[in-house]
Coordinates of C-alpha atoms in Angstrom, one line a residue:
X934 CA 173.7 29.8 54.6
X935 CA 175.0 28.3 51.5
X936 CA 177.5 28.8 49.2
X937 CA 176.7 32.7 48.1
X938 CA 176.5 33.3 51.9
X939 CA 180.2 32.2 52.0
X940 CA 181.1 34.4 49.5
X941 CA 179.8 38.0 51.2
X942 CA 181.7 36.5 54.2
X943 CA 184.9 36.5 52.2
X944 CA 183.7 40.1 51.1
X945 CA 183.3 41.1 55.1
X946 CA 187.0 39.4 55.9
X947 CA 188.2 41.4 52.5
X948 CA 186.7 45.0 53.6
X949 CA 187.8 44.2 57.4
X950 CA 191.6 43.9 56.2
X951 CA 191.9 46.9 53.5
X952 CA 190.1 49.0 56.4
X953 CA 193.4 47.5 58.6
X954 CA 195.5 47.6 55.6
X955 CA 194.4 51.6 55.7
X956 CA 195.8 51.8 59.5
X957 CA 198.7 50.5 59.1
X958 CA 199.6 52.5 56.1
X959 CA 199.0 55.4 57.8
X960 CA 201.0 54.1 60.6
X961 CA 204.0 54.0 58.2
X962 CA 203.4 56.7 56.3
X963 CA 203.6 59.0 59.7
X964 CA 207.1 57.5 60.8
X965 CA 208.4 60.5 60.7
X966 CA 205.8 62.8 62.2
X967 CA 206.6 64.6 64.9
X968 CA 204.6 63.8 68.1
X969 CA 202.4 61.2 65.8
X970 CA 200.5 58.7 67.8
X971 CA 199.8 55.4 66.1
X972 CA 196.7 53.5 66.0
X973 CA 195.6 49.7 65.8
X974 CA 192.9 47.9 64.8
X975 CA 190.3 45.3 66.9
X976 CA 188.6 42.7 64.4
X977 CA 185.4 41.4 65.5
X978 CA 183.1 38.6 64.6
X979 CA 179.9 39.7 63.2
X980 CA 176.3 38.3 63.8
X981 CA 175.3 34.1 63.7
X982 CA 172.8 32.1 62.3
X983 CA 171.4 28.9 64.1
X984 CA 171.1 25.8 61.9
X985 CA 169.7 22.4 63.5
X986 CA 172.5 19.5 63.1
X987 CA 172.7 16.3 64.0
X988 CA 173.6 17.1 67.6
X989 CA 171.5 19.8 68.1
X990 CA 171.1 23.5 67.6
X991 CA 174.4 25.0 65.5
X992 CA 175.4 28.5 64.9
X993 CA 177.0 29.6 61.2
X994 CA 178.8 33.2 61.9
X995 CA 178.4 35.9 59.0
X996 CA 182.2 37.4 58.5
X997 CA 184.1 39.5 60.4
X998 CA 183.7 43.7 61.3
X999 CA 185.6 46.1 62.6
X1000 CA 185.4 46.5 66.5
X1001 CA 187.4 49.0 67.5
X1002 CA 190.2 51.5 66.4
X1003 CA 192.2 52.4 69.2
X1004 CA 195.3 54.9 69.2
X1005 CA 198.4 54.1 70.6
X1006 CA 199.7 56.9 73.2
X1007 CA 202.9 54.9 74.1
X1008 CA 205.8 58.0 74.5
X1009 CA 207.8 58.2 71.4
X1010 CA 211.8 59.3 71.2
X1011 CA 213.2 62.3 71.6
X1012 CA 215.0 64.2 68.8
X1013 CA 217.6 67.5 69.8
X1014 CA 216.4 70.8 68.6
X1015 CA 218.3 74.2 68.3
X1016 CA 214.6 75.9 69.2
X1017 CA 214.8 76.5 72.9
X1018 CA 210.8 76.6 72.1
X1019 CA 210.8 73.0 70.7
X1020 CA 209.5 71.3 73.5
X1021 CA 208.6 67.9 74.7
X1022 CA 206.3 66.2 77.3
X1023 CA 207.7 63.5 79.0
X1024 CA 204.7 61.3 80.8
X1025 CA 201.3 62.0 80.0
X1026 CA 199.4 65.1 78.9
X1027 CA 199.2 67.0 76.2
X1028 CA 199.8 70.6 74.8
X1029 CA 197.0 73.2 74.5
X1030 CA 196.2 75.7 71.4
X1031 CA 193.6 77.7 70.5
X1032 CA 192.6 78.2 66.8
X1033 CA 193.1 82.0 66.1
X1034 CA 190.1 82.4 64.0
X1035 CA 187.5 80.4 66.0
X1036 CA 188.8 80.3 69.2
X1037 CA 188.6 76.6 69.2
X1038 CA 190.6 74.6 71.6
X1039 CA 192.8 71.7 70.4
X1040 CA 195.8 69.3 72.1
X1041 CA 198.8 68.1 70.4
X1042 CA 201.5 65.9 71.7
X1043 CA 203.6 67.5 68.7
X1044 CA 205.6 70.8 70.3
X1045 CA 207.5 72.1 67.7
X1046 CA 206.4 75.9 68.6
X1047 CA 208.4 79.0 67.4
X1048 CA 207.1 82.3 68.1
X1049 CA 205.9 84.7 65.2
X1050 CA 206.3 88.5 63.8
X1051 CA 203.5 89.4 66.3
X1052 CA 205.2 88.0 69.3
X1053 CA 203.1 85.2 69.8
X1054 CA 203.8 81.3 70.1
X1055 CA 202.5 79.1 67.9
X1056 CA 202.8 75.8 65.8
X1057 CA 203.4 75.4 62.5
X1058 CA 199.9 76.0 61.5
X1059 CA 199.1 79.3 63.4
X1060 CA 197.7 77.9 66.4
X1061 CA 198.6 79.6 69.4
X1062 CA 199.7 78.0 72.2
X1063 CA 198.0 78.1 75.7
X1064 CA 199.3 78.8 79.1
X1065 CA 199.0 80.9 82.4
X1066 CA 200.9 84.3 83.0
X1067 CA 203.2 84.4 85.9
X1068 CA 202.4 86.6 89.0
X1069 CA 205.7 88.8 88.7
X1070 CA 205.5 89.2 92.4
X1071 CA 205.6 85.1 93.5
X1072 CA 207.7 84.6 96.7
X1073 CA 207.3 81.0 96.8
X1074 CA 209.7 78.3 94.7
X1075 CA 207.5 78.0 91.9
X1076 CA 206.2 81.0 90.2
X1077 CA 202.6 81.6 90.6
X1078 CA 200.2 82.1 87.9
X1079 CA 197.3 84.4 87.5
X1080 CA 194.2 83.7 86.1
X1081 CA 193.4 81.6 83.0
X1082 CA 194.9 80.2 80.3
X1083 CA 195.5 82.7 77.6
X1084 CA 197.6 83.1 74.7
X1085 CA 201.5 82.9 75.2
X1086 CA 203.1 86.2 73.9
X1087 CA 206.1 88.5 74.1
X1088 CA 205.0 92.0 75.4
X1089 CA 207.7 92.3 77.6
X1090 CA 210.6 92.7 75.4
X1091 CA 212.4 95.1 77.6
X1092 CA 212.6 94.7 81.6
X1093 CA 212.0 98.3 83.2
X1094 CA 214.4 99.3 85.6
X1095 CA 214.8 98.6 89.8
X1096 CA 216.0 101.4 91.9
X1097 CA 218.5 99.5 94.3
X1098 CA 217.0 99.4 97.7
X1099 CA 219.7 97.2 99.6
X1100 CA 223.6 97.0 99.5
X1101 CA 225.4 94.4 101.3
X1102 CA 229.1 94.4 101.9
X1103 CA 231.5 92.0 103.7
X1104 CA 235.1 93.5 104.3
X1105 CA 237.9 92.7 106.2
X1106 CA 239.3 96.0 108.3
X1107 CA 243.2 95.1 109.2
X1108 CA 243.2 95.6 112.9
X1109 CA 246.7 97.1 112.1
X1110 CA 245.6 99.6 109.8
X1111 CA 247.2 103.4 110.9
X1112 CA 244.2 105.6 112.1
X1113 CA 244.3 108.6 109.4
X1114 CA 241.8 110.8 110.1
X1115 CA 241.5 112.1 114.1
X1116 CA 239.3 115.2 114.5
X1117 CA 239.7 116.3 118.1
X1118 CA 236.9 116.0 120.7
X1119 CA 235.1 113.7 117.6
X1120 CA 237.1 110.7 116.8
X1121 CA 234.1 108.6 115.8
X1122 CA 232.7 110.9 113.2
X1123 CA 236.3 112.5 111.8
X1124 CA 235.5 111.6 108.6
X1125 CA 232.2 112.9 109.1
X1126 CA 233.8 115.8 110.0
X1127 CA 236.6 116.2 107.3
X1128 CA 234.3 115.6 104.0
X1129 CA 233.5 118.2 102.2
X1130 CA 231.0 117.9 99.4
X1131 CA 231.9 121.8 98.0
X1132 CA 236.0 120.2 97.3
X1133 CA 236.8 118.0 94.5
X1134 CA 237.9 115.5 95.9
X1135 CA 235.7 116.2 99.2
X1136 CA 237.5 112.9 101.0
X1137 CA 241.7 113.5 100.5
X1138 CA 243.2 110.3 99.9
X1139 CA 245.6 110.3 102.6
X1140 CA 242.6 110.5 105.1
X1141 CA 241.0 107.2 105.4
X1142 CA 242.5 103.6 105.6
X1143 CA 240.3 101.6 103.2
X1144 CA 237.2 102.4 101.0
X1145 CA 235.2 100.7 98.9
X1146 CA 232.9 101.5 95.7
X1147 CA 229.7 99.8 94.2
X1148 CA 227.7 100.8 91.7
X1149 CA 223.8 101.3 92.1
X1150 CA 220.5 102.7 90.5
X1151 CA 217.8 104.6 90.6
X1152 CA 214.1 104.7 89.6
X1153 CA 215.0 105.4 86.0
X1154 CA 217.7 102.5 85.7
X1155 CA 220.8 105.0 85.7
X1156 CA 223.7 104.1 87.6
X1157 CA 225.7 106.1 90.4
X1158 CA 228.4 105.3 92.2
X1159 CA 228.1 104.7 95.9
X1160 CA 231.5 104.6 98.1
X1161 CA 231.8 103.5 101.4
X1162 CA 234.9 104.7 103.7
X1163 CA 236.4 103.3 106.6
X1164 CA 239.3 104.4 109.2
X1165 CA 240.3 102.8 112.8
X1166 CA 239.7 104.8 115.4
X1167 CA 242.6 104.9 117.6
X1168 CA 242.2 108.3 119.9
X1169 CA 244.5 108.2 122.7
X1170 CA 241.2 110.1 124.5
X1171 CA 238.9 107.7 123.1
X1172 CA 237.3 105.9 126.8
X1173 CA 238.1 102.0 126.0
X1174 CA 236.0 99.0 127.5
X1175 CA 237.8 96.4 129.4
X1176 CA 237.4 93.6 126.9
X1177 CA 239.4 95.4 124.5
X1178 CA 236.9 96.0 122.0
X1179 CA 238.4 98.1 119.1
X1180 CA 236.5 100.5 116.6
X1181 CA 236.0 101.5 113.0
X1182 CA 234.0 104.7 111.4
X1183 CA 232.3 105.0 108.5
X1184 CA 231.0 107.1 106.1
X1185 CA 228.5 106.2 103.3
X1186 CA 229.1 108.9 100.1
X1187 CA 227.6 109.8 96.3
X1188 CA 229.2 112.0 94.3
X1189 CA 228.1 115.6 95.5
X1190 CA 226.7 116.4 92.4
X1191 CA 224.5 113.5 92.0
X1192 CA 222.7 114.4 95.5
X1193 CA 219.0 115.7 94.3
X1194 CA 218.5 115.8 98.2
X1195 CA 216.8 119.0 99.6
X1196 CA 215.7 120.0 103.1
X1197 CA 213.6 122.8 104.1
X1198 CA 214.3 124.5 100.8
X1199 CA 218.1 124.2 100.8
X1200 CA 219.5 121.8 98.5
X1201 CA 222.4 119.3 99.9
X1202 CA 224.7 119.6 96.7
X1203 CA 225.1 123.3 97.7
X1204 CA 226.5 122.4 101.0
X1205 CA 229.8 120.6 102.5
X1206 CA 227.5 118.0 103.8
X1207 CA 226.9 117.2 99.6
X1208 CA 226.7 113.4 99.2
X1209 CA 227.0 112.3 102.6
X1210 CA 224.0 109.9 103.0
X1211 CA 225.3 108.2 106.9
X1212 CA 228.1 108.4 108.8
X1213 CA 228.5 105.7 111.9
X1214 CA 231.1 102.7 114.1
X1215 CA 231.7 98.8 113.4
X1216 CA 232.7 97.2 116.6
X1217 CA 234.6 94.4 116.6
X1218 CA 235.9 91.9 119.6
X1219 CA 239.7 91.3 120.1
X1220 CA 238.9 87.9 117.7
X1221 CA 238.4 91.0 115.3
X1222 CA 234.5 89.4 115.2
X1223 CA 232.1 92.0 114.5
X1224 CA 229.6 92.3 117.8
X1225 CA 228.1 96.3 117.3
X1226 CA 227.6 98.7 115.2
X1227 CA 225.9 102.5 115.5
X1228 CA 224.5 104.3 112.4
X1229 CA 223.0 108.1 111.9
X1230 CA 221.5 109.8 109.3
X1231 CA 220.4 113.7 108.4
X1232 CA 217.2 114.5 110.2
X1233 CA 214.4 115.9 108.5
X1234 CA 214.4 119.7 109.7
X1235 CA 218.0 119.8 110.4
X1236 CA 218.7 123.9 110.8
X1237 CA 222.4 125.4 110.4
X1238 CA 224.8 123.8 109.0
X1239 CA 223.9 120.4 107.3
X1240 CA 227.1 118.6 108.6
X1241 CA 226.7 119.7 112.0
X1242 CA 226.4 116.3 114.4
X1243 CA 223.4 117.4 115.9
X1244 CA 221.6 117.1 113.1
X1245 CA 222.5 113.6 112.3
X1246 CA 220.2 111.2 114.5
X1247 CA 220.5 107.0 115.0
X1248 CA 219.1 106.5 111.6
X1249 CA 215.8 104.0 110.9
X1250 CA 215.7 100.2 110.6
X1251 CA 214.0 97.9 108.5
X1252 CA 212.1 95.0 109.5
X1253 CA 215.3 93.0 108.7
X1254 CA 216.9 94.6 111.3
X1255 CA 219.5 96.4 109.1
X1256 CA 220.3 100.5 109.3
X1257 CA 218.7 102.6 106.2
X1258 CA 220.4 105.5 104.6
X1259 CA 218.3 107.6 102.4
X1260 CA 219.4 108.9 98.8
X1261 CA 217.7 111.2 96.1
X1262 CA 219.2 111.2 92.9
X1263 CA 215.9 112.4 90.9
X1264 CA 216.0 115.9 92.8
X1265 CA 212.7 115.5 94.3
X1266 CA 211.6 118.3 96.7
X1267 CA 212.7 117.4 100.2
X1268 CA 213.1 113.6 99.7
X1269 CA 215.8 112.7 102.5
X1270 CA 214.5 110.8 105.0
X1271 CA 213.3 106.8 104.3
X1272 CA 210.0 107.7 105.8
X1273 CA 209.6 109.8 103.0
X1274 CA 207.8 107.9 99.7
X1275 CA 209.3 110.1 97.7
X1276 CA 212.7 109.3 98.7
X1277 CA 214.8 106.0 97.5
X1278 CA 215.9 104.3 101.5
X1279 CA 218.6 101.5 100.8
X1280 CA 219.3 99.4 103.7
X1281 CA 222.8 98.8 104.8
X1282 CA 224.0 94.9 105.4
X1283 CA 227.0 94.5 107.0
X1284 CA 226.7 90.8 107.8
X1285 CA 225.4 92.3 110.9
X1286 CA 221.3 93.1 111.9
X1287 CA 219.7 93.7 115.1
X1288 CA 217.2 90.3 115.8
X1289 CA 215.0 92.4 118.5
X1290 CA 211.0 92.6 117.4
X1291 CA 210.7 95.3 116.6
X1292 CA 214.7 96.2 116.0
X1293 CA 215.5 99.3 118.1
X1294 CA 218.8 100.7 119.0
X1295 CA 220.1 99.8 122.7
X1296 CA 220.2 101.7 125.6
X1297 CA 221.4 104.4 126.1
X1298 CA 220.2 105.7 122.7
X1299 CA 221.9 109.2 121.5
X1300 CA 219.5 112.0 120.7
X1301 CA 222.2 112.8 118.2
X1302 CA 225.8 111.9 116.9
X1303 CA 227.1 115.3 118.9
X1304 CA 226.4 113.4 122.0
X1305 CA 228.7 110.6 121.9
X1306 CA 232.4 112.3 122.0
X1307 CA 235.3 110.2 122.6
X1308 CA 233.0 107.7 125.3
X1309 CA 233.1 104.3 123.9
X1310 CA 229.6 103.7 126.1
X1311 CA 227.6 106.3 124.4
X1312 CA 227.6 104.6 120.7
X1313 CA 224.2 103.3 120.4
X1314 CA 224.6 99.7 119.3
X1315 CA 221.7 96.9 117.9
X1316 CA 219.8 96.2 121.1
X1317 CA 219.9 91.9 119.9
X1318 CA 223.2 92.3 117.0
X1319 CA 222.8 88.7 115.1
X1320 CA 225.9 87.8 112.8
X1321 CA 225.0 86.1 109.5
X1322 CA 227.0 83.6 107.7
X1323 CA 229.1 86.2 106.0
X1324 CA 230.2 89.4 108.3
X1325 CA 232.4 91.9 108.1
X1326 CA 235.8 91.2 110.6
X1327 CA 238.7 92.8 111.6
X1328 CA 241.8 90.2 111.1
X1329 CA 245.3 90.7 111.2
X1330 CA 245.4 91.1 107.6
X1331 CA 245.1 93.6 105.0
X1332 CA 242.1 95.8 104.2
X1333 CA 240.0 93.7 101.9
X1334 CA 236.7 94.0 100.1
X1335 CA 235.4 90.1 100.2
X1336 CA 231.7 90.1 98.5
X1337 CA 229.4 93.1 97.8
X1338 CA 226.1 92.9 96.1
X1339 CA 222.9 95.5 95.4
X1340 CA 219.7 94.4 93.8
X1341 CA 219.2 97.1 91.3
X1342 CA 219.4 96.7 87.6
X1343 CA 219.1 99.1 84.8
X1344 CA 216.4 98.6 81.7
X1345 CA 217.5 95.1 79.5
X1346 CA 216.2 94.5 76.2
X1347 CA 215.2 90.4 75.7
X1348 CA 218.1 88.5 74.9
X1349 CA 216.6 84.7 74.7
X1350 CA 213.5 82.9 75.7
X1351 CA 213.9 79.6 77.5
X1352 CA 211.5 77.0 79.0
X1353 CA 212.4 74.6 82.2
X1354 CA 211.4 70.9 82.9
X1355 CA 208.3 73.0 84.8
X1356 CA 207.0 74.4 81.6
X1357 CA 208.0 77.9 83.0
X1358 CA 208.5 79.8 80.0
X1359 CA 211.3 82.8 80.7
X1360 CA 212.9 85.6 79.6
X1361 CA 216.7 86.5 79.5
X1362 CA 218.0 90.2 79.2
X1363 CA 220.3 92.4 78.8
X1364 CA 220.7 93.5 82.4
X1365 CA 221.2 90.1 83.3
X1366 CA 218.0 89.8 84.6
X1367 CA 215.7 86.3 84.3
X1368 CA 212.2 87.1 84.3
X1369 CA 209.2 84.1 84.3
X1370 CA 206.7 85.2 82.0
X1371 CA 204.4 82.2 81.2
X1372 CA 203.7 78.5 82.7
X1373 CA 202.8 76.0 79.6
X1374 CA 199.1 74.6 80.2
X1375 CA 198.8 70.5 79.6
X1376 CA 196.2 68.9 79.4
X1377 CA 195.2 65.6 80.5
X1378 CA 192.3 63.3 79.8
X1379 CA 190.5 60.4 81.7
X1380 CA 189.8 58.4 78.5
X1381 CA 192.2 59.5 76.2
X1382 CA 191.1 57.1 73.4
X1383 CA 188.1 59.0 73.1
X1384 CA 190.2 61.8 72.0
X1385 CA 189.0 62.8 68.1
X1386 CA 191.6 63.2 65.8
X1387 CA 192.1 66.4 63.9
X1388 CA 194.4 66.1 61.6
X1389 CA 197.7 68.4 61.7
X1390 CA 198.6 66.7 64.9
X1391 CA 195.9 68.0 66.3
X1392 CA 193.4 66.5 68.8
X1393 CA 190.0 67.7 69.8
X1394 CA 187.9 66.4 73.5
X1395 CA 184.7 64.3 73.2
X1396 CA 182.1 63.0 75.4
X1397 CA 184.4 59.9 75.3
X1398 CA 187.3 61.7 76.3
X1399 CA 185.3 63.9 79.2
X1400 CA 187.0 67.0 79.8
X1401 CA 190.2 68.3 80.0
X1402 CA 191.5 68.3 83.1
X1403 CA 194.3 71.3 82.9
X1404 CA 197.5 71.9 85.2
X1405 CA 201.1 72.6 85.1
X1406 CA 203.8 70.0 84.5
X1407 CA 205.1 67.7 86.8
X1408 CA 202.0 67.9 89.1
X1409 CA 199.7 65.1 89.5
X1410 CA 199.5 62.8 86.5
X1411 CA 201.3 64.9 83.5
X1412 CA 204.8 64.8 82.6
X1413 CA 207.4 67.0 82.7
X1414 CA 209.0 69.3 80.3
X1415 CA 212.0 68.6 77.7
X1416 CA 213.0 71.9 76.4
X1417 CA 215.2 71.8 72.8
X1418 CA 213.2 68.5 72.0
X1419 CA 210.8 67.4 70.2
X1420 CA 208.8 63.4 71.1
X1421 CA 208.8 61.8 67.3
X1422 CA 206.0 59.3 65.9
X1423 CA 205.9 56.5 68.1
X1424 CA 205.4 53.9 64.7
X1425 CA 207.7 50.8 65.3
X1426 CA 208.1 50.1 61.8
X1427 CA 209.6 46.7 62.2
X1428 CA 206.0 45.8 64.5
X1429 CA 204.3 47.4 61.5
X1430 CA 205.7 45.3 58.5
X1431 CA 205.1 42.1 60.3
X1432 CA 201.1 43.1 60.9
X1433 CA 201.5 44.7 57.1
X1434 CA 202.1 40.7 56.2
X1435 CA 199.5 39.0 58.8
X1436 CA 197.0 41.8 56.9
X1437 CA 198.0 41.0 53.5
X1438 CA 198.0 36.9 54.1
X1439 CA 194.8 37.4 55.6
X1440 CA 193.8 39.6 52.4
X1441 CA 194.2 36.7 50.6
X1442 CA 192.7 34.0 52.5
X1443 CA 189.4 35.9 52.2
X1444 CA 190.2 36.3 48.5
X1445 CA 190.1 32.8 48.2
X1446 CA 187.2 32.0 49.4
X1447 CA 185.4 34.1 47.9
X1448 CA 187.3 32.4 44.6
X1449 CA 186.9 28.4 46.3
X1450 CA 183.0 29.9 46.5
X1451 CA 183.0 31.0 42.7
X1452 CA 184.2 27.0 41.7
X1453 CA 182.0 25.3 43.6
X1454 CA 178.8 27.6 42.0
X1455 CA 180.4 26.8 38.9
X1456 CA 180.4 23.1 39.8
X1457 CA 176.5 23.3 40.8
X1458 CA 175.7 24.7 37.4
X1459 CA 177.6 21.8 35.4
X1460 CA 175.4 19.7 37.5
X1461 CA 172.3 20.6 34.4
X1462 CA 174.4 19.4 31.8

């Protein structure tokens, strides 16, 4: 090969090195990027020559390439971020954006994303970030997406309103409480009988033993205030059963003026029977454990007076088994029964629902509340009555409201954006409501080293890479979500400086022989002289 030949293979070693050199700059000078994947470089020998020597055939090799540059997707540290949308993947995968002027698809490991004027979420450079909307009617654990992958943006920056549709109410009734309303001949329906929507107030306060208020809405978010009554019955001409059972009434109320309820033409707030949605019994054992209860609501067609018992009927059930009560406080046109669409049927939740399939009252079921009189045995009652964790009783203690809740909520304007270890992107508002409104996309790939770099932290697929191969976090291969972090550059500086020296020594060496090379030329040529 000789001694030039030498000399280009000190040239090879030279360009091989700066070409490292170049790497492992770059490695440095992107400490401090965030999500920043390194890179290393693969030296290779280059092509041979076969010279005959004394022992036979010999090979002379020609320098030394570059054989490969291969990034380094090690995970990097995690910094804290104030951005709730400064996110991080922890495990494999990568974050997808779309260019918003070519529609081009790119991944990044970097996810410091803040969302712009327009709404929309995006990284520092304008590229949007990717991910599925959320099915806002999911029932499993997990929310469940619809569709593709599309851009991530806020349109939902105020959550519309939910008409309540169920109450539930545990309360303790004292089993001494003083019985303070008594109608005669109707001692289960007395405070049926003694409201009167037309007075102000329509219930007096000396005629019930315990009531209770909560607060619901209708279809346009407003709020009205729902009370629920209660008194002992304890009619000495009430028919008792031999076990000693002992009963409450009810009565469930609205302010009259709020009922929009109207039957055959005659609207309920011009009547006594004004805000009176159901009357009906709680039984309890001598335990004070609740074991029946009987419930009856305004029949559609009801003639004469409105608060006459035989127009009040055992009242529906839901599917759940509970009693429904039907109000109206938009004042649609004969909207009282929860068969009706147009009419708002809550369902009432003691702690107590009938478990018979289909739920159906027990035998022998009233035509009417006029029917049961002061005979214990004529209250309808749950044909199956099933106690749930939390039920209503009737202890030796004082009246006593224990838990109540409705799932209704007004309009809420968006408060805060938040993202879970899921990727679930969700909004908080104003009502107190938490709505999922996106699920991140990663990306995953099964040669990631055959991903092209982009620049900006970006990455683009290849036909090395194959596909991306999309899904949520924290399902098969890909990591999970840190939210209020951000993964930095995984450069080890320290691993850097010492291949920053092995480069530069090795800089040299080549430098020298391409100088050792230049001497012995030199050498030759004195040779003439």
């Amino acid at each position: 090969m000789g001694l030039k030949g030498s000399m280009y293979n000190g040239i090879s070693g030279i360009r091989a090195h700066s070409q490292a050199m170049s790497i492992i700059g770059n490695n440095l000078a992107n400490g401090s990027t965030i999500g920043f994947k390194g890179a290393r470089t693969s030296f290779e020998d280059t092509f041979y020559s076969t010279v005959n020597t004394g022992g036979g055939i010999g090979q002379v090799g020609h320098g030394v390439g570059i054989a490969s540059i291969y990034g380094d997707f090690k995970q990097g540290p995690f910094e804290p971020s104030s951005e709730a949308t400064n996110v991080a993947i922890g495990g494999k995968g990568f974050f997808t954006v779309r260019h918003p002027d070519t529609d081009a698809t790119f991944y990044t490991r970097a996810g410091n994303f803040i969302f712009n004027k327009q709404g929309v979420l995006t990284d520092p450079h304008g590229y949007v970030v990717q991910g599925w909307k959320v099915n806002p009617n999911s029932e499993s654990g997990k929310p469940d997406t619809i569709g593709t992958p599309t851009d991530i943006k806020l349109d939902r920056f105020q959550s519309p309103p939910v008409r309540t549709s169920e109450i539930a109410m545990n309360v303790n009734l004292s089993s001494k409480a003083e019985d303070k309303c008594n109608v005669t001949g109707q001692p289960f329906f007395s405070l049926h009988q003694t409201w009167n929507g037309k007075n102000n107030p329509p219930l007096p306060a000396d005629r019930y033993a315990f009531q209770n208020t909560i607060k619901t809405f209708d279809e346009s978010g407003t709020s009205h205030d729902l009370t629920i009554y209660f008194d002992p019955v304890k009619d000495n001409t009430v028919t008792t059963d031999a076990a000693g059972n002992r009963v409450y009434e009810f009565i469930v109320t609205v302010p009259p003026n709020e009922d929009g309820r109207t039957i055959g033409g005659t609207a309920l707030k011009t009547t006594s029977a004004a805000g009176l949605l159901m009357t009906g019994t709680m039984t309890f054992n001598p335990r004070g454990e609740m074991i029946g209860m009987s419930s009856f609501s305004l029949k559609a067609g009801a003639t004469g007076g409105m608060q006459n018992l035989n127009n009040w009927t055992p009242s529906p059930m839901s599917d759940s088994g509970k009693p429904i009560f039907t109000a109206n406080f938009l004042g649609k046109a004969d909207a009282n029964l929860a068969t009706d669409a147009k009419a708002n049927p809550i369902t009432l939740d003691f702690g107590l629902s009938n478990g018979s399939n289909p739920p159906t009252w027990s035998t022998p079921t009233t035509a009417d509340a006029s029917a049961v009189g002061t005979a214990l045995s004529k209250i309808p009652n749950f044909t199956t009555p099933k106690r749930s964790a939390s039920y209503s009783t009737s202890y030796d203690t004082g009246n006593a409201r224990n838990s109540q809740s409705q799932n209704g909520y007004g309009a809420g304007f968006l408060q805060a954006v938040e993202v879970d270890r899921d990727g679930v992107v969700t909004g908080r508002y104003s009502n107190g409501q938490v709505l999922d409104l996106y699920v991140l996309t990663l990306a995953n790939f099964n040669n990631q080293y055959g991903l092209r770099r982009e620049g900006s932290n970006l990455f683009s697929k290849t036909r090395d890479s194959g596909p991306a191969l999309t899904g949520r976090a924290g399902t098969g291969p890909l990591g999970s979500i840190a939210s209020n972090k951000l993964e930095q550059s995984n450069v080890d500086v320290g691993d850097e400086m010492v291949k920053l020296i092995t480069t530069q020594r090795g800089f040299q060496a080549n430098s020298k022989a391409i100088t050792t090379a230049d001497q012995l030329l030199g050498e030759l040529i004195q040779l003439k002289r």
